[in-house]
PDB file of C-alpha atoms in Angstrom:
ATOM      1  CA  UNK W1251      73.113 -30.001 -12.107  1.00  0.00           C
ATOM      2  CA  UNK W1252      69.490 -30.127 -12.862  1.00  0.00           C
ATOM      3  CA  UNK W1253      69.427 -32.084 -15.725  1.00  0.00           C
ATOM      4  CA  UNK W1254      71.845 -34.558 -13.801  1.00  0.00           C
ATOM      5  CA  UNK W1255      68.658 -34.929 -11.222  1.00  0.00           C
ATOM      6  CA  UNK W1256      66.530 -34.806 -14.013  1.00  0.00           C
ATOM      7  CA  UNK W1257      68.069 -38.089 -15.627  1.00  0.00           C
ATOM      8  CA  UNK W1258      67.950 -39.454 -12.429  1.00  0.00           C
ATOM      9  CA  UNK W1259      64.551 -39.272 -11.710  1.00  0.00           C
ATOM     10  CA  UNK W1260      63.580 -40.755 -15.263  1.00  0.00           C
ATOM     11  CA  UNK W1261      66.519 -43.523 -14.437  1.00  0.00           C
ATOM     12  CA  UNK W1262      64.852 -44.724 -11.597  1.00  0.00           C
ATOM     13  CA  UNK W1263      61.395 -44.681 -12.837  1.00  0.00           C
ATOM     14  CA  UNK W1264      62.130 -46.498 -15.818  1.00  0.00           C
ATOM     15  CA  UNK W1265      64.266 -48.971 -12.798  1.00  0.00           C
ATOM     16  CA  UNK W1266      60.827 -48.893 -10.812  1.00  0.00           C
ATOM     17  CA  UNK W1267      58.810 -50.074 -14.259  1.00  0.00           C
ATOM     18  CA  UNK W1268      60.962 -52.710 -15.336  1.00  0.00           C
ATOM     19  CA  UNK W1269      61.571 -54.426 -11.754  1.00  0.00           C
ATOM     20  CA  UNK W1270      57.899 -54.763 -11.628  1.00  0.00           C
ATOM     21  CA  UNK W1271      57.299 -56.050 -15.255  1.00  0.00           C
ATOM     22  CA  UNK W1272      60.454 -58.609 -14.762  1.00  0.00           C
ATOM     23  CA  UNK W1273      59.173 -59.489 -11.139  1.00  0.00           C
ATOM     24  CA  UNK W1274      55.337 -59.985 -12.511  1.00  0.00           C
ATOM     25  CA  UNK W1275      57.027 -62.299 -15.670  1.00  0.00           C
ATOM     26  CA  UNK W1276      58.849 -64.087 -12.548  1.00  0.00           C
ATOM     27  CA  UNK W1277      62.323 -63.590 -13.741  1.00  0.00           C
ATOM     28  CA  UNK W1278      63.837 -63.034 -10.663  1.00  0.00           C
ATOM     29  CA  UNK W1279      67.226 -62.454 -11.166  1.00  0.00           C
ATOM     30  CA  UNK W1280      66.443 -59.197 -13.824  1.00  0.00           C
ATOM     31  CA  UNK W1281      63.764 -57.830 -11.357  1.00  0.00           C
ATOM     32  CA  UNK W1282      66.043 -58.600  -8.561  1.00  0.00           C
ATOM     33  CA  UNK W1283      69.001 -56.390 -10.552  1.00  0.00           C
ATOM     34  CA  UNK W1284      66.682 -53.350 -11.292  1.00  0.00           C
ATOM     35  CA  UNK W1285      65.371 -53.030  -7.951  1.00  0.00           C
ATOM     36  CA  UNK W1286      69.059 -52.753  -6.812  1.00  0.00           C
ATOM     37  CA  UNK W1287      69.554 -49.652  -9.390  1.00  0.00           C
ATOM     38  CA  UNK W1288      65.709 -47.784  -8.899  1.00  0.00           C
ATOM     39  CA  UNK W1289      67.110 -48.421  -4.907  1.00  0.00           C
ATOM     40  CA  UNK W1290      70.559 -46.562  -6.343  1.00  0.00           C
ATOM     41  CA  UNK W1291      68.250 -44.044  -8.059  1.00  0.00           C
ATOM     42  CA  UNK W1292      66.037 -43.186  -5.021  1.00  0.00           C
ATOM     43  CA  UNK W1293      69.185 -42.526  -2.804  1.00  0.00           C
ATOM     44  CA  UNK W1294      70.642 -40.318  -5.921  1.00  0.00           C
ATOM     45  CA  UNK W1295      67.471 -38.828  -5.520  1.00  0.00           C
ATOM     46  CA  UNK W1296      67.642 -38.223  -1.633  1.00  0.00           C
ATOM     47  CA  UNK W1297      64.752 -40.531  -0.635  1.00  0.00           C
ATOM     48  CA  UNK W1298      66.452 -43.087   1.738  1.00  0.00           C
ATOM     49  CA  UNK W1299      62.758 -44.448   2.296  1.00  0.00           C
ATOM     50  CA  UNK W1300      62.130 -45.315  -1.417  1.00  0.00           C
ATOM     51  CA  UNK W1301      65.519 -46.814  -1.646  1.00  0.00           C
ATOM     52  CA  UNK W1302      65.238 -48.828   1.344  1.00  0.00           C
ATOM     53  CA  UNK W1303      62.150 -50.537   0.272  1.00  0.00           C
ATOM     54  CA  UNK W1304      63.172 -51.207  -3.000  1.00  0.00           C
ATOM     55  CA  UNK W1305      66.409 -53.070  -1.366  1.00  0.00           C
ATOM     56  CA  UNK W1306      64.233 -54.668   0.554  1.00  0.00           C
ATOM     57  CA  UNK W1307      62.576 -55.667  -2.761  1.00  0.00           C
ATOM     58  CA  UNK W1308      65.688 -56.676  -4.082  1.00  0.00           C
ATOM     59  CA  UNK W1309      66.223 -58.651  -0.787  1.00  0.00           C
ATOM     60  CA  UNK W1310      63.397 -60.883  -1.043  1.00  0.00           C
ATOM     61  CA  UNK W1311      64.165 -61.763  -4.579  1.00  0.00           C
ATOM     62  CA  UNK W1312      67.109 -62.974  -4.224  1.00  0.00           C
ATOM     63  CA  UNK W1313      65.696 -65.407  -1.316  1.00  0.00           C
ATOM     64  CA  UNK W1314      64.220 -66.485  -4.506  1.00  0.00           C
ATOM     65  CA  UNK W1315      67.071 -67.180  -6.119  1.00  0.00           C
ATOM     66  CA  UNK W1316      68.441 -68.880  -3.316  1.00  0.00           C
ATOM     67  CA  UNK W1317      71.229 -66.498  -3.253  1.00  0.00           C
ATOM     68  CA  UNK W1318      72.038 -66.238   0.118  1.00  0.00           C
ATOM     69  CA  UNK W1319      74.766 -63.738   1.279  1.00  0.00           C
ATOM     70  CA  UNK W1320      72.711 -61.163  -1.181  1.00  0.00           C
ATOM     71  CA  UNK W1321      69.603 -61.609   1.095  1.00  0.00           C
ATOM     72  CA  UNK W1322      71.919 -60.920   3.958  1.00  0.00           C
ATOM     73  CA  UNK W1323      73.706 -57.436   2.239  1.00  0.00           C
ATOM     74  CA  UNK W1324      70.725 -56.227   0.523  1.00  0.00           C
ATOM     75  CA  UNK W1325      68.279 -56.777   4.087  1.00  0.00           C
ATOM     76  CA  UNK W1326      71.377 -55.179   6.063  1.00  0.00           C
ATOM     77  CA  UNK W1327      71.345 -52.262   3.313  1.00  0.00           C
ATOM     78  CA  UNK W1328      67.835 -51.841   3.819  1.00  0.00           C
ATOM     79  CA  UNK W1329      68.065 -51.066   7.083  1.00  0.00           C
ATOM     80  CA  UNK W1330      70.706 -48.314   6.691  1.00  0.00           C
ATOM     81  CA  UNK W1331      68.770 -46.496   4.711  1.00  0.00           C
ATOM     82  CA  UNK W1332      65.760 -46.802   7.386  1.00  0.00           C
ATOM     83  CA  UNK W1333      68.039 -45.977  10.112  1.00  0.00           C
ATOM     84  CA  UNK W1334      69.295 -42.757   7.285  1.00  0.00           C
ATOM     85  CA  UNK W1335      65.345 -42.099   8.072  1.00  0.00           C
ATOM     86  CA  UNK W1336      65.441 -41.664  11.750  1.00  0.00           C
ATOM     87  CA  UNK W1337      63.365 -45.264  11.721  1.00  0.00           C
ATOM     88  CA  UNK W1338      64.145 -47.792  13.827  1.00  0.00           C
ATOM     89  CA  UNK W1339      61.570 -50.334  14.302  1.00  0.00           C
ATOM     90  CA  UNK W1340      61.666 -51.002  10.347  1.00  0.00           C
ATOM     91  CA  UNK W1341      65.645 -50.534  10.597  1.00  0.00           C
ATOM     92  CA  UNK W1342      65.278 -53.466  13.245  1.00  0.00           C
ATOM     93  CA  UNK W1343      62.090 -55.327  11.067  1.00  0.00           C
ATOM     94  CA  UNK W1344      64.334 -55.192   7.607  1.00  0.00           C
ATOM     95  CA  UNK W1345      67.595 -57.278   9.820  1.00  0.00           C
ATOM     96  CA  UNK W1346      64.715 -59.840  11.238  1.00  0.00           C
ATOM     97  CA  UNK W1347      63.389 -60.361   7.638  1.00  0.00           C
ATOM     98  CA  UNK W1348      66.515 -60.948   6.920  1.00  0.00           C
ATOM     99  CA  UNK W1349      67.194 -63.328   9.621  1.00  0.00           C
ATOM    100  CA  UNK W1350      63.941 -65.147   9.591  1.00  0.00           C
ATOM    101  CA  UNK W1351      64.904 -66.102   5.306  1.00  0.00           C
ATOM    102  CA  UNK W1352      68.659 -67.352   6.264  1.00  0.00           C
ATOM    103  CA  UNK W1353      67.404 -69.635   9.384  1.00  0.00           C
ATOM    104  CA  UNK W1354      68.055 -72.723   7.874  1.00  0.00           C
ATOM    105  CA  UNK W1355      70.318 -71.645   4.881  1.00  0.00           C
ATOM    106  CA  UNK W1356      72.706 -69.805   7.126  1.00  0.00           C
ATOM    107  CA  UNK W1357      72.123 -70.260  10.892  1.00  0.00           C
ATOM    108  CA  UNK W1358      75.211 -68.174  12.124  1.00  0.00           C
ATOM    109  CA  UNK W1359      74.279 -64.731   9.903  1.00  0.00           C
ATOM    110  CA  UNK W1360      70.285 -65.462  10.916  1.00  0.00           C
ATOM    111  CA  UNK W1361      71.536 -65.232  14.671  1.00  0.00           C
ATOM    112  CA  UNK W1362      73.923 -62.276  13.732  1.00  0.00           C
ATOM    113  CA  UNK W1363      71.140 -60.544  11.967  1.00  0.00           C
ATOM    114  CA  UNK W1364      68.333 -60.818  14.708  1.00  0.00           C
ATOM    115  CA  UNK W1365      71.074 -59.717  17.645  1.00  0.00           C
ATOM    116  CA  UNK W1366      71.816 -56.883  15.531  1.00  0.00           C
ATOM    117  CA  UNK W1367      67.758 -56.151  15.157  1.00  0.00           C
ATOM    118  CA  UNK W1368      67.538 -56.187  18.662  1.00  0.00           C
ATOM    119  CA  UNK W1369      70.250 -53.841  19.094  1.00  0.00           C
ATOM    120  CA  UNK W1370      69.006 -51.612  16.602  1.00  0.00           C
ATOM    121  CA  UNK W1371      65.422 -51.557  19.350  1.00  0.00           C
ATOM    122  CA  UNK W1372      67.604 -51.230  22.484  1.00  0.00           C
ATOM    123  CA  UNK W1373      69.416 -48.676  21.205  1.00  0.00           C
ATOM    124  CA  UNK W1374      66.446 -46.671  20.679  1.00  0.00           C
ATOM    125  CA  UNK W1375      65.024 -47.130  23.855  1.00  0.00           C
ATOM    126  CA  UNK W1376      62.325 -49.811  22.667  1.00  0.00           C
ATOM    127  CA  UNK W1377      63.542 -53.118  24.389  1.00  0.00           C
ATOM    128  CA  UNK W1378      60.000 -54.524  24.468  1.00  0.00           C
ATOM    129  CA  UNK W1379      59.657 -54.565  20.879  1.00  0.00           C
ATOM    130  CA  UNK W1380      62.345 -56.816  20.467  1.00  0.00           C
ATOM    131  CA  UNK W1381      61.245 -59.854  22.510  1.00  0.00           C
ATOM    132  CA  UNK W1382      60.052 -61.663  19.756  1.00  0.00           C
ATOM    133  CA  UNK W1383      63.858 -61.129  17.765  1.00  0.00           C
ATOM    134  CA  UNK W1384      65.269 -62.243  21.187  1.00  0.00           C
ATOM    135  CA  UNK W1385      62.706 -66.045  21.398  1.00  0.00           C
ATOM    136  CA  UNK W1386      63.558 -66.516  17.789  1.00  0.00           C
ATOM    137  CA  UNK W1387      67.488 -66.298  18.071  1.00  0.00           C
ATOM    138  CA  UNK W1388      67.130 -68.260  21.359  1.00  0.00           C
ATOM    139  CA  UNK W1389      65.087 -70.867  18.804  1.00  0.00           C
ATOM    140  CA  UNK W1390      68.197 -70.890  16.454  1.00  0.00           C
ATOM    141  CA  UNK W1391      70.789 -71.183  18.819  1.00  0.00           C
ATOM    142  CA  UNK W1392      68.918 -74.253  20.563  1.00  0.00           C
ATOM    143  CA  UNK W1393      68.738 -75.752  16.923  1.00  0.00           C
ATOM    144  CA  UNK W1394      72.418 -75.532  16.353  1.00  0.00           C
ATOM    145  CA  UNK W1395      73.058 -77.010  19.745  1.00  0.00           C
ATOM    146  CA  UNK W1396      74.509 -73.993  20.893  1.00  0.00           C
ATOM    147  CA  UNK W1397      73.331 -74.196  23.859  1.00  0.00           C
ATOM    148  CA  UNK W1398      75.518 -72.292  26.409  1.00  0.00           C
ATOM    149  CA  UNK W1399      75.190 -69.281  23.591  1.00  0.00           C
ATOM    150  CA  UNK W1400      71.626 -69.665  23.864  1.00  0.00           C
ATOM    151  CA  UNK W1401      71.388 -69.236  27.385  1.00  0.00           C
ATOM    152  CA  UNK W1402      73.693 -66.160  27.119  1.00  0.00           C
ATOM    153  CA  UNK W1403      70.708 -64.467  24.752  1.00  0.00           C
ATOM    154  CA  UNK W1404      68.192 -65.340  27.432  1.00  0.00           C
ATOM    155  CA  UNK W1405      70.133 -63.364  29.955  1.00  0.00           C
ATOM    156  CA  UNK W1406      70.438 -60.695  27.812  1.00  0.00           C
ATOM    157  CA  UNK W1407      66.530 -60.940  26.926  1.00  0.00           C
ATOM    158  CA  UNK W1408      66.412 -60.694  31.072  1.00  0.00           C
ATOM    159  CA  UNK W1409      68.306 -57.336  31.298  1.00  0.00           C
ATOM    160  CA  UNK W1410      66.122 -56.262  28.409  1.00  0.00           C
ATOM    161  CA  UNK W1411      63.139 -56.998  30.302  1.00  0.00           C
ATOM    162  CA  UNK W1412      64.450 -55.629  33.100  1.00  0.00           C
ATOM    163  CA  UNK W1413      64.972 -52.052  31.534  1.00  0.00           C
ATOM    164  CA  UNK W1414      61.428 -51.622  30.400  1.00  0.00           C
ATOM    165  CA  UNK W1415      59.652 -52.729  33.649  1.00  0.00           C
ATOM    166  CA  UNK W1416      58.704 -56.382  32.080  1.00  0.00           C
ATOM    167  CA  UNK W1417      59.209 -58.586  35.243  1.00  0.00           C
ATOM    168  CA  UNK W1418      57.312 -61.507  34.276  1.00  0.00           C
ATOM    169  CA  UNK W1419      58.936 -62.264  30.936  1.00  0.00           C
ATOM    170  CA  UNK W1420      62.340 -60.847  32.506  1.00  0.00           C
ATOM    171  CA  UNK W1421      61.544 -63.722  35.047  1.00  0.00           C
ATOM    172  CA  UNK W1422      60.893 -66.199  32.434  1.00  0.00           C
ATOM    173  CA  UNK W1423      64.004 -65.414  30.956  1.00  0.00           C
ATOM    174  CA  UNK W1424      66.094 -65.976  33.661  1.00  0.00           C
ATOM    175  CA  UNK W1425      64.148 -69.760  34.596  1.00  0.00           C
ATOM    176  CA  UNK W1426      64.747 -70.506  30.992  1.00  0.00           C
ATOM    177  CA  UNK W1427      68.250 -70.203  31.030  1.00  0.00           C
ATOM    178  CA  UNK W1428      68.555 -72.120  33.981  1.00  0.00           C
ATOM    179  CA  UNK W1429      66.658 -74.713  32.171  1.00  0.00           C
ATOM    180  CA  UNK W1430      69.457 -74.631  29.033  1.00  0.00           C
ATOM    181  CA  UNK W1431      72.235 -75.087  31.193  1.00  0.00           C
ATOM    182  CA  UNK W1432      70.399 -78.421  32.639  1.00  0.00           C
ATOM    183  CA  UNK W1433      69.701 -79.406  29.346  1.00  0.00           C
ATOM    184  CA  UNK W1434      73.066 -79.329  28.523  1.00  0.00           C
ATOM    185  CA  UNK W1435      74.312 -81.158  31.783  1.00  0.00           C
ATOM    186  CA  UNK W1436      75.781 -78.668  32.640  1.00  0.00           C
ATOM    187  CA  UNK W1437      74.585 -78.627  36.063  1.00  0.00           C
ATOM    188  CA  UNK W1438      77.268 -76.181  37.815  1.00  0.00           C
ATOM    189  CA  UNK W1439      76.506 -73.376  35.289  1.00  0.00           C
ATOM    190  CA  UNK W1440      72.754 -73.737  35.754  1.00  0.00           C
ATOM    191  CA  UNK W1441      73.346 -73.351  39.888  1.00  0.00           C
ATOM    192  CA  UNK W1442      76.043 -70.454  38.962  1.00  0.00           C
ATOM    193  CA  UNK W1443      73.456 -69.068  36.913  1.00  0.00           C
ATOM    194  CA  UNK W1444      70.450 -69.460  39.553  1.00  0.00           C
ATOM    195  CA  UNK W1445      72.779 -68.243  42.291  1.00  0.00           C
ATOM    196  CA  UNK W1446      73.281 -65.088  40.284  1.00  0.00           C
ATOM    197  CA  UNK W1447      69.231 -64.894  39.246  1.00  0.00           C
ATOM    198  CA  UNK W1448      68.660 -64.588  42.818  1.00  0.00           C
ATOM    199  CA  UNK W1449      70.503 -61.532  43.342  1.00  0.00           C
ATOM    200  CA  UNK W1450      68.030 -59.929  41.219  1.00  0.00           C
ATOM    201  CA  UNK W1451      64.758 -59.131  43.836  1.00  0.00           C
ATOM    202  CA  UNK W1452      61.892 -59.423  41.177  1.00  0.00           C
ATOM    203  CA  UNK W1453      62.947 -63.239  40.716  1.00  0.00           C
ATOM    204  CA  UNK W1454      64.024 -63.641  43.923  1.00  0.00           C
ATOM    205  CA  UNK W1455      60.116 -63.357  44.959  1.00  0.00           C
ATOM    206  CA  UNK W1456      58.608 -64.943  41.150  1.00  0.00           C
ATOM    207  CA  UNK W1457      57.048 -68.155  40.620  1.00  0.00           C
ATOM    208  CA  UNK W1458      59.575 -68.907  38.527  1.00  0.00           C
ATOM    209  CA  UNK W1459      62.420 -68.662  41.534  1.00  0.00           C
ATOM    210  CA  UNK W1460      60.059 -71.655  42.981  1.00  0.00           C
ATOM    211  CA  UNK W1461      60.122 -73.686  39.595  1.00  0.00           C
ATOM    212  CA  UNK W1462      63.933 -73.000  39.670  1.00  0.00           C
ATOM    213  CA  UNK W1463      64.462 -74.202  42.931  1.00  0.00           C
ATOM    214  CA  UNK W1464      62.679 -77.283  42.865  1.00  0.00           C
ATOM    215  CA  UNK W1465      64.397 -78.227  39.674  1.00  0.00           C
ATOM    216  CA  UNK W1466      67.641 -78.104  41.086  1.00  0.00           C
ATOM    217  CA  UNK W1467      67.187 -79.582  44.776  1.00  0.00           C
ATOM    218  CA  UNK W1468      65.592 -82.343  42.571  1.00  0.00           C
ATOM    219  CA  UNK W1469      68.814 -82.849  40.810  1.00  0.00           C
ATOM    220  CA  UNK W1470      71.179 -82.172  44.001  1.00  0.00           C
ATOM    221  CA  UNK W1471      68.449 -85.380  45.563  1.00  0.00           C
ATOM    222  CA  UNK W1472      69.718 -87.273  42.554  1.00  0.00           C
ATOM    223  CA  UNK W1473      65.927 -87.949  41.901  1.00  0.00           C
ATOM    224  CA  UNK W1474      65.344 -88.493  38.658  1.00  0.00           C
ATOM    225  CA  UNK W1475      61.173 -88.823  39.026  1.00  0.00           C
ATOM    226  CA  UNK W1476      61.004 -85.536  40.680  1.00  0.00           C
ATOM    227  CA  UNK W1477      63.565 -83.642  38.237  1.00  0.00           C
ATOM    228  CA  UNK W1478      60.627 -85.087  35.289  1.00  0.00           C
ATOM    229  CA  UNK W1479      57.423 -83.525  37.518  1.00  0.00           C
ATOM    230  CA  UNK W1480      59.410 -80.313  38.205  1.00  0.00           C
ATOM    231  CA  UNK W1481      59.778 -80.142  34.447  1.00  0.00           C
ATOM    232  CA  UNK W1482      56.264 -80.888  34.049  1.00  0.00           C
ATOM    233  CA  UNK W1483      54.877 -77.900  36.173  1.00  0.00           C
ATOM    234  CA  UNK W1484      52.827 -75.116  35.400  1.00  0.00           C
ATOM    235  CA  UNK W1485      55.204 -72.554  35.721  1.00  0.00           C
ATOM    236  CA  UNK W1486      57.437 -74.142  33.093  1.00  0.00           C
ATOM    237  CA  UNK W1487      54.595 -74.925  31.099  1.00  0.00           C
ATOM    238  CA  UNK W1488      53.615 -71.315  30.536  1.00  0.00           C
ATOM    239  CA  UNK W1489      57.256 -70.738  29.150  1.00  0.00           C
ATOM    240  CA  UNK W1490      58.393 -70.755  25.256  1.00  0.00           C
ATOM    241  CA  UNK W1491      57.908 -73.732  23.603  1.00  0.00           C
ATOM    242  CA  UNK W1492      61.674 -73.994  22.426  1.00  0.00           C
ATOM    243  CA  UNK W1493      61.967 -74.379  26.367  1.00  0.00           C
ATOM    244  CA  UNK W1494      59.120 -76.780  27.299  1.00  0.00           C
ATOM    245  CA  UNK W1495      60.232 -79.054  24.654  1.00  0.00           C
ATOM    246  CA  UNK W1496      64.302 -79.077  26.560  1.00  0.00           C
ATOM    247  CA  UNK W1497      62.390 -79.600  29.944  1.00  0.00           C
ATOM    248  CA  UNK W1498      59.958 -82.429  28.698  1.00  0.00           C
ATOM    249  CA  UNK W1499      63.682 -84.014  28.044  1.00  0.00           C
ATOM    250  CA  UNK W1500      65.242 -83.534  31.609  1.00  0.00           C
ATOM    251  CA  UNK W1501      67.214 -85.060  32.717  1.00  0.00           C
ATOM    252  CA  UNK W1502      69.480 -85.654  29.857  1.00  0.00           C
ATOM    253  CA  UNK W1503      72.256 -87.915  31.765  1.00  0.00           C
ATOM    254  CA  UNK W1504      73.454 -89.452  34.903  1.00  0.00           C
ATOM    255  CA  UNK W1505      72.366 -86.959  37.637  1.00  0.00           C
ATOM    256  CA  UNK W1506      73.973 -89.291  41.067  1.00  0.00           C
ATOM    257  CA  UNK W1507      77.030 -86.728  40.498  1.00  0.00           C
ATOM    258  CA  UNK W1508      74.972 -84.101  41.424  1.00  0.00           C
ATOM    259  CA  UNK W1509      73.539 -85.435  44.793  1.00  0.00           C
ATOM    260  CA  UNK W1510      74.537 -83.733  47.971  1.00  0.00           C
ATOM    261  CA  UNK W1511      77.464 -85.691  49.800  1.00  0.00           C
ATOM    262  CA  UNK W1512      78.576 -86.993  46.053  1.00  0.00           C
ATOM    263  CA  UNK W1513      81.653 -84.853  45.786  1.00  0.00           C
ATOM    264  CA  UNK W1514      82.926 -86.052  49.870  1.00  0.00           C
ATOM    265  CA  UNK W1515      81.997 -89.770  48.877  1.00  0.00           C
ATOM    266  CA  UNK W1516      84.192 -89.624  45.828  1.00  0.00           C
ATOM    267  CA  UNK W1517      87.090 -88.383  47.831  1.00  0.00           C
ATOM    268  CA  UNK W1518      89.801 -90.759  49.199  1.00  0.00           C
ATOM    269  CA  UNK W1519      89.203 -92.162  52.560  1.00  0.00           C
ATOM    270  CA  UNK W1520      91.046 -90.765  55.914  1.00  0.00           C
ATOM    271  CA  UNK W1521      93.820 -92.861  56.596  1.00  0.00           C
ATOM    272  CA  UNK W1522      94.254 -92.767  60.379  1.00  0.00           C
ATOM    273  CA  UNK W1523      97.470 -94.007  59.900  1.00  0.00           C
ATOM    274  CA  UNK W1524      98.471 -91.224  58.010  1.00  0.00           C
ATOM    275  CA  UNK W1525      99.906 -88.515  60.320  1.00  0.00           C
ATOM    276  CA  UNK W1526     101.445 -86.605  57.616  1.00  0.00           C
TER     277      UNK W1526
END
């Protein structure tokens, strides 16, 4: 048994050497390979640390490479070893790596990877470090035109907020999303959505309740120059720039359908004649 430890730890350092000799002569695909093994070696080895950052090594290479569902396993491996350590926030910063390299290669696993970085946070109890994971999945999802999934994240960036005692960005959050759903014309969610904000105290009494509701009595006015200065204000102005750039772009269709009295107008007339 000791000399099977033994020819592990000369394994991996011998690993350790050559990833770093193949990585410094840029051939990325044999450095990539013996960080995987020195990674192997280091768990052998019982250092879950050591192994994680040489996977993360690994990782990075094979961004490299261009070798794309390998950043994703090896960045995801990573952070099972740091969460073998008892460590979140790198756990949580090895999945956002991750993420942040498959953006534009693979959208859907990027999004997958930072919601799973911010649940590695929340599930330690340290919401606020994951606002930044939570504006740049937002980002993606906006990108892909996803928006009603988009808006979903910002609600769940609200409740977030909401845990740790952030009000104002919890506040943001929640104007933000209304903002999606009105980008989308998809005016009935966005009211839904408002409607539900409100039930929540903080916003109820935020700048951002004001923004909200001047945004959407300019739509239910069906006045299209007001919807464009609402977008324009302060408030909405001080959000993410993801957001201010969907605002800036408001309305995106016909809004008469919105305007109070629409709905009865578009119903048939009374027939007087018409007892039945």
């Amino acid at each position: 048994m000791t000399r099977w430890n033994a020819d592990w730890k000369n394994a991996t350092s011998l690993y350790e050497q050559a990833a770093i000799a193949y990585r410094l002569a840029r051939k990325h695909d044999k450095a990539k390979e013996a960080f995987e093994k020195a990674s192997k070696g280091q768990e052998m080895l019982s250092s879950p640390w050591d192994a994680a950052k040489h996977m993360e090594s690994a990782a990075a290479l094979a961004k490299e490479v261009g070798n794309w569902n390998e950043v994703s396993d090896f960045y995801r491996r990573a952070s099972e070893l740091y969460i073998q350590c008892g460590r979140a926030q790198p756990a949580s910063d090895a999945l956002a790596k991750g993420a942040r390299a498959l953006e534009d290669a693979l959208p859907d696993e990027a999004i997958q990877l930072y919601t799973d970085a911010c649940a590695v946070l929340e599930d330690d109890g340290k919401e606020q470090m994951a606002f930044d994971l939570y504006r740049a999945a937002t980002s993606v999802y906006v990108k892909l035109e996803k928006y009603t999934d988009a808006a979903t994240f910002l609600l769940r960036w609200a409740l977030a907020a909401d845990k740790c005692n952030a009000t104002h960005s919890q506040c943001k959050a929640y104007l933000s999303a209304i903002i999606v759903y009105l980008y989308a014309h998809d005016f009935q969610q966005a009211e839904k959505c408002y409607n539900d904000c409100c039930q929540v105290e903080a916003f109820l009494n935020s700048d951002q309740n004001r923004a909200a509701t001047r945004l959407l009595s300019a739509y239910t006015d069906g006045d299209v120059e007001e919807i464009k200065r609402a977008a324009q204000s302060s408030i909405i102005s001080s959000l993410d720039h993801t957001i201010i750039k969907l605002a800036r772009k408001l309305p995106t269709g016909d809004v008469t359908a919105f305007k109070r009295g629409a709905t009865e107008q578009q119903e048939d007339p009374l027939d007087e004649d018409d007892l039945t």
